[in-house]
Amino acid sequence: NAGVMQNPRHLVRRRGQEARLRCSPMKGHSHVYWYRQLPEEGLKFMVYLQKENIIDESGMPKERFSAEFPKEGPSILRIQQVVRGDSAAYFCASSTGGNQPQHFGDGTRLSIL
Amino acid sequence: SQQGEEDPQALSIQEGENATMNCSYKTSINNLQWYRQNSGRGLVHLILIRSNEREKHSGRLRVTLDTSKKSSSLLITASRAADTASYFCATPEGPTDSWGKLQFGAGTQVVVTP
């Protein structure tokens, strides 16, 4: 049973470009969560989605960031017009429900030149 | 501000020794979870302790929870080199029994030398 798959593992973008991060949850999981981790820090919650719905986006920056989890296909975290401060590791987790343990992917390391 | 804060920030021990790390939190919780993160990898769920539990064991791991002091500890007994990792505590924020939004501390980096 494959775990949470994130791609790409590493992504390099220039300032002003768009970054798209993908997350395929574990089989049977319909709840997806995105977190951001800066160096030497813990993970910071960004958004919690269920199929086609955003449950909690209280951790998402108000501008440039968006997330979706369509009926078919992976969840996408999209960052428009990236800036240097967006450089971080972005982790996706999935679960079978909002009160079940979260299983994490290995993250996407985003570097902004 | 962070909900959970781990102490110490870093810990270096030799194989066979025990490693203890602590986590303090600020608001009432439904449960507290501990995760491990190996370098360059995602987090692995280790153990969950509910607010009505005081101690829980899983293999070489022992977790305690003191809700009156708003603190938890993670003990790794008979450590191995493979235990080298960062350890995070996390608490859910949101409606009761909802784990959707986890709040993590900054972690304790544990290095176990042979």
Tab-separated table of C-alpha atoms in Angstrom:
chain	number	residue	atom	x	y	z
A	1	ASN	CA	0.000	0.000	0.000
A	2	ALA	CA	1.775	3.112	-1.236
A	3	GLY	CA	2.171	5.967	1.182
A	4	VAL	CA	1.489	9.628	0.586
A	5	MET	CA	3.232	10.620	-2.629
A	6	GLN	CA	4.442	14.136	-3.213
A	7	ASN	CA	6.038	15.477	-6.347
A	8	PRO	CA	8.287	16.937	-7.257
A	9	ARG	CA	10.683	16.284	-4.384
A	10	HIS	CA	12.638	19.397	-5.274
A	11	LEU	CA	11.398	22.426	-7.171
A	12	VAL	CA	13.388	25.485	-8.175
A	13	ARG	CA	11.614	28.605	-9.324
A	14	ARG	CA	12.637	32.183	-10.064
A	15	ARG	CA	10.918	35.068	-8.351
A	16	GLY	CA	7.587	35.822	-10.012
A	17	GLN	CA	7.036	32.319	-11.381
A	18	GLU	CA	4.340	29.894	-10.298
A	19	ALA	CA	4.927	26.770	-8.231
A	20	ARG	CA	2.618	23.751	-8.301
A	21	LEU	CA	3.048	21.085	-5.681
A	22	ARG	CA	1.199	17.783	-5.972
A	23	CYS	CA	0.068	15.338	-3.361
A	24	SER	CA	-1.523	11.938	-3.876
A	25	PRO	CA	-2.987	10.689	-0.600
A	26	MET	CA	-2.797	7.137	0.618
A	27	LYS	CA	-5.338	4.810	-0.920
A	28	GLY	CA	-8.651	5.154	0.852
A	29	HIS	CA	-7.800	8.542	2.380
A	30	SER	CA	-10.121	11.407	1.530
A	31	HIS	CA	-8.691	14.033	3.903
A	32	VAL	CA	-5.596	15.994	2.912
A	33	TYR	CA	-3.550	18.523	4.864
A	34	TRP	CA	-0.744	20.839	3.764
A	35	TYR	CA	1.995	22.092	6.094
A	36	ARG	CA	5.039	24.309	5.576
A	37	GLN	CA	8.356	23.834	7.355
A	38	LEU	CA	11.071	26.456	7.523
A	39	PRO	CA	14.651	25.374	8.427
A	40	GLU	CA	15.091	24.420	12.086
A	41	GLU	CA	11.383	24.885	12.752
A	42	GLY	CA	8.338	22.707	13.222
A	43	LEU	CA	5.592	22.329	10.700
A	44	LYS	CA	3.016	25.082	10.313
A	45	PHE	CA	-0.498	24.169	9.266
A	46	MET	CA	-1.693	25.704	6.011
A	47	VAL	CA	-4.905	24.062	4.815
A	48	TYR	CA	-7.155	21.061	5.357
A	49	LEU	CA	-9.190	19.688	2.454
A	50	GLN	CA	-11.643	16.937	1.827
A	51	LYS	CA	-12.596	15.852	-1.663
A	52	GLU	CA	-13.698	19.002	-3.512
A	53	ASN	CA	-14.049	20.980	-0.258
A	54	ILE	CA	-11.800	23.249	1.776
A	55	ILE	CA	-12.429	22.450	5.443
A	56	ASP	CA	-9.963	24.858	7.083
A	57	GLU	CA	-7.682	27.323	5.307
A	58	SER	CA	-6.805	29.427	8.324
A	59	GLY	CA	-3.079	28.872	7.808
A	60	MET	CA	-2.987	29.935	4.188
A	61	PRO	CA	-1.530	33.331	3.295
A	62	LYS	CA	-4.291	35.592	2.017
A	63	GLU	CA	-2.668	36.182	-1.341
A	64	ARG	CA	-0.877	34.090	-3.954
A	65	PHE	CA	-1.588	30.722	-2.283
A	66	SER	CA	-4.412	28.368	-3.198
A	67	ALA	CA	-5.167	24.695	-2.737
A	68	GLU	CA	-7.552	22.218	-4.253
A	69	PHE	CA	-8.408	18.550	-3.942
A	70	PRO	CA	-10.527	17.625	-6.944
A	71	LYS	CA	-12.828	14.633	-7.210
A	72	GLU	CA	-10.262	12.936	-9.426
A	73	GLY	CA	-6.512	13.381	-9.214
A	74	PRO	CA	-4.059	14.687	-6.662
A	75	SER	CA	-4.336	17.632	-4.337
A	76	ILE	CA	-2.526	20.710	-5.650
A	77	LEU	CA	-0.927	23.516	-3.665
A	78	ARG	CA	-0.381	26.458	-5.964
A	79	ILE	CA	1.825	29.448	-5.235
A	80	GLN	CA	1.635	32.309	-7.691
A	81	GLN	CA	4.324	34.956	-8.191
A	82	VAL	CA	6.726	33.270	-5.810
A	83	VAL	CA	9.043	35.310	-3.602
A	84	ARG	CA	12.222	34.313	-1.754
A	85	GLY	CA	10.281	33.941	1.497
A	86	ASP	CA	8.304	31.076	-0.031
A	87	SER	CA	11.420	28.896	0.079
A	88	ALA	CA	10.569	26.038	2.441
A	89	ALA	CA	9.681	22.377	2.621
A	90	TYR	CA	6.005	21.749	1.965
A	91	PHE	CA	4.509	18.600	3.418
A	92	CYS	CA	1.260	16.913	2.616
A	93	ALA	CA	-0.510	14.498	4.945
A	94	SER	CA	-3.620	12.401	4.511
A	95	SER	CA	-6.032	10.546	6.741
A	96	THR	CA	-9.252	8.583	6.580
A	97	GLY	CA	-11.048	11.150	8.705
A	98	GLY	CA	-10.661	14.335	10.688
A	99	ASN	CA	-10.064	12.396	13.905
A	100	GLN	CA	-7.588	9.861	12.554
A	101	PRO	CA	-3.762	9.884	12.498
A	102	GLN	CA	-2.186	11.787	9.660
A	103	HIS	CA	0.314	10.069	7.369
A	104	PHE	CA	2.926	12.351	5.847
A	105	GLY	CA	4.665	12.424	2.515
A	106	ASP	CA	8.380	13.186	2.182
A	107	GLY	CA	7.708	16.752	1.161
A	108	THR	CA	8.584	19.101	-1.674
A	109	ARG	CA	11.572	21.351	-1.132
A	110	LEU	CA	10.889	24.648	-2.866
A	111	SER	CA	13.798	26.941	-3.610
A	112	ILE	CA	13.317	30.416	-5.016
A	113	LEU	CA	16.189	31.998	-6.902
B	1	SER	CA	2.737	31.625	18.695
B	2	GLN	CA	3.544	27.935	18.997
B	3	GLN	CA	1.237	25.660	20.912
B	4	GLY	CA	3.892	23.070	21.683
B	5	GLU	CA	7.458	23.780	22.603
B	6	GLU	CA	9.997	21.024	22.994
B	7	ASP	CA	12.869	20.965	25.389
B	8	PRO	CA	15.775	20.497	24.938
B	9	GLN	CA	16.330	21.775	21.406
B	10	ALA	CA	19.070	19.226	20.899
B	11	LEU	CA	20.203	16.068	22.637
B	12	SER	CA	23.300	13.960	22.036
B	13	ILE	CA	23.576	10.534	23.651
B	14	GLN	CA	25.334	7.212	23.168
B	15	GLU	CA	23.721	3.999	22.067
B	16	GLY	CA	22.078	2.203	24.926
B	17	GLU	CA	21.322	5.352	26.888
B	18	ASN	CA	17.846	6.724	27.413
B	19	ALA	CA	16.673	9.943	25.778
B	20	THR	CA	14.061	12.165	27.379
B	21	MET	CA	12.458	15.183	25.818
B	22	ASN	CA	9.654	17.401	27.012
B	23	CYS	CA	6.830	19.315	25.420
B	24	SER	CA	4.834	22.156	26.916
B	25	TYR	CA	1.605	23.488	25.483
B	26	LYS	CA	-0.628	26.418	26.199
B	27	THR	CA	-4.296	25.628	25.700
B	28	SER	CA	-6.533	22.717	26.666
B	29	ILE	CA	-6.131	19.679	24.479
B	30	ASN	CA	-8.060	16.623	23.441
B	31	ASN	CA	-4.919	14.632	22.725
B	32	LEU	CA	-1.188	15.079	22.197
B	33	GLN	CA	0.840	13.297	19.555
B	34	TRP	CA	4.541	12.661	19.055
B	35	TYR	CA	6.154	12.408	15.627
B	36	ARG	CA	9.634	11.572	14.375
B	37	GLN	CA	11.285	13.144	11.343
B	38	ASN	CA	14.417	11.716	9.804
B	39	SER	CA	16.573	14.134	7.849
B	40	GLY	CA	15.009	14.962	4.492
B	41	ARG	CA	11.909	12.891	5.128
B	42	GLY	CA	8.327	13.373	6.219
B	43	LEU	CA	6.966	12.912	9.706
B	44	VAL	CA	6.163	9.517	11.125
B	45	HIS	CA	3.428	9.217	13.748
B	46	LEU	CA	4.828	7.564	16.890
B	47	ILE	CA	2.211	7.676	19.595
B	48	LEU	CA	-0.933	9.488	20.691
B	49	ILE	CA	-1.977	10.096	24.263
B	50	ARG	CA	-5.449	11.320	25.134
B	51	SER	CA	-6.173	13.986	27.710
B	52	ASN	CA	-7.625	11.415	30.137
B	53	GLU	CA	-4.487	9.244	29.977
B	54	ARG	CA	-1.380	9.778	32.073
B	55	GLU	CA	1.070	7.337	30.516
B	56	LYS	CA	1.325	5.266	27.386
B	57	HIS	CA	3.882	2.779	26.068
B	58	SER	CA	4.773	1.645	22.580
B	59	GLY	CA	7.832	-0.594	22.271
B	60	ARG	CA	10.807	1.419	23.546
B	61	LEU	CA	8.744	4.604	23.748
B	62	ARG	CA	7.082	5.902	26.872
B	63	VAL	CA	4.934	9.015	26.852
B	64	THR	CA	3.533	10.813	29.865
B	65	LEU	CA	0.995	13.599	30.001
B	66	ASP	CA	0.395	16.026	32.861
B	67	THR	CA	-2.589	18.173	31.967
B	68	SER	CA	-2.283	20.220	35.171
B	69	LYS	CA	1.177	21.359	34.061
B	70	LYS	CA	0.281	21.332	30.372
B	71	SER	CA	3.299	19.197	29.606
B	72	SER	CA	4.239	15.866	28.091
B	73	SER	CA	7.434	13.861	27.940
B	74	LEU	CA	8.761	11.302	25.496
B	75	LEU	CA	11.266	8.733	26.715
B	76	ILE	CA	13.190	6.525	24.328
B	77	THR	CA	14.818	3.656	26.188
B	78	ALA	CA	17.948	1.783	25.095
B	79	SER	CA	18.512	4.170	22.207
B	80	ARG	CA	19.950	3.039	18.886
B	81	ALA	CA	21.760	4.919	16.139
B	82	ALA	CA	18.580	4.574	14.055
B	83	ASP	CA	16.746	6.736	16.619
B	84	THR	CA	18.743	9.739	15.368
B	85	ALA	CA	16.039	12.136	14.187
B	86	SER	CA	14.034	15.197	15.147
B	87	TYR	CA	11.094	14.597	17.448
B	88	PHE	CA	8.021	16.811	17.497
B	89	CYS	CA	4.998	17.033	19.704
B	90	ALA	CA	1.731	18.119	18.132
B	91	THR	CA	-1.694	19.024	19.408
B	92	PRO	CA	-4.870	19.331	17.378
B	93	GLU	CA	-6.635	22.628	17.212
B	94	GLY	CA	-10.304	22.682	16.429
B	95	PRO	CA	-13.526	21.015	17.509
B	96	THR	CA	-13.357	18.200	20.026
B	97	ASP	CA	-12.086	14.975	18.441
B	98	SER	CA	-11.048	16.826	15.321
B	99	TRP	CA	-7.377	16.314	14.536
B	100	GLY	CA	-7.549	18.225	11.312
B	101	LYS	CA	-5.250	21.098	12.244
B	102	LEU	CA	-2.144	19.963	14.046
B	103	GLN	CA	0.094	22.465	15.796
B	104	PHE	CA	3.723	21.428	16.034
B	105	GLY	CA	6.540	22.560	18.273
B	106	ALA	CA	10.013	23.368	16.942
B	107	GLY	CA	11.266	19.888	17.791
B	108	THR	CA	14.132	18.218	19.617
B	109	GLN	CA	17.054	17.019	17.515
B	110	VAL	CA	18.352	13.748	18.887
B	111	VAL	CA	21.722	12.342	17.859
B	112	VAL	CA	22.614	8.830	18.990
B	113	THR	CA	26.256	7.924	18.534
B	114	PRO	CA	27.492	4.314	18.364
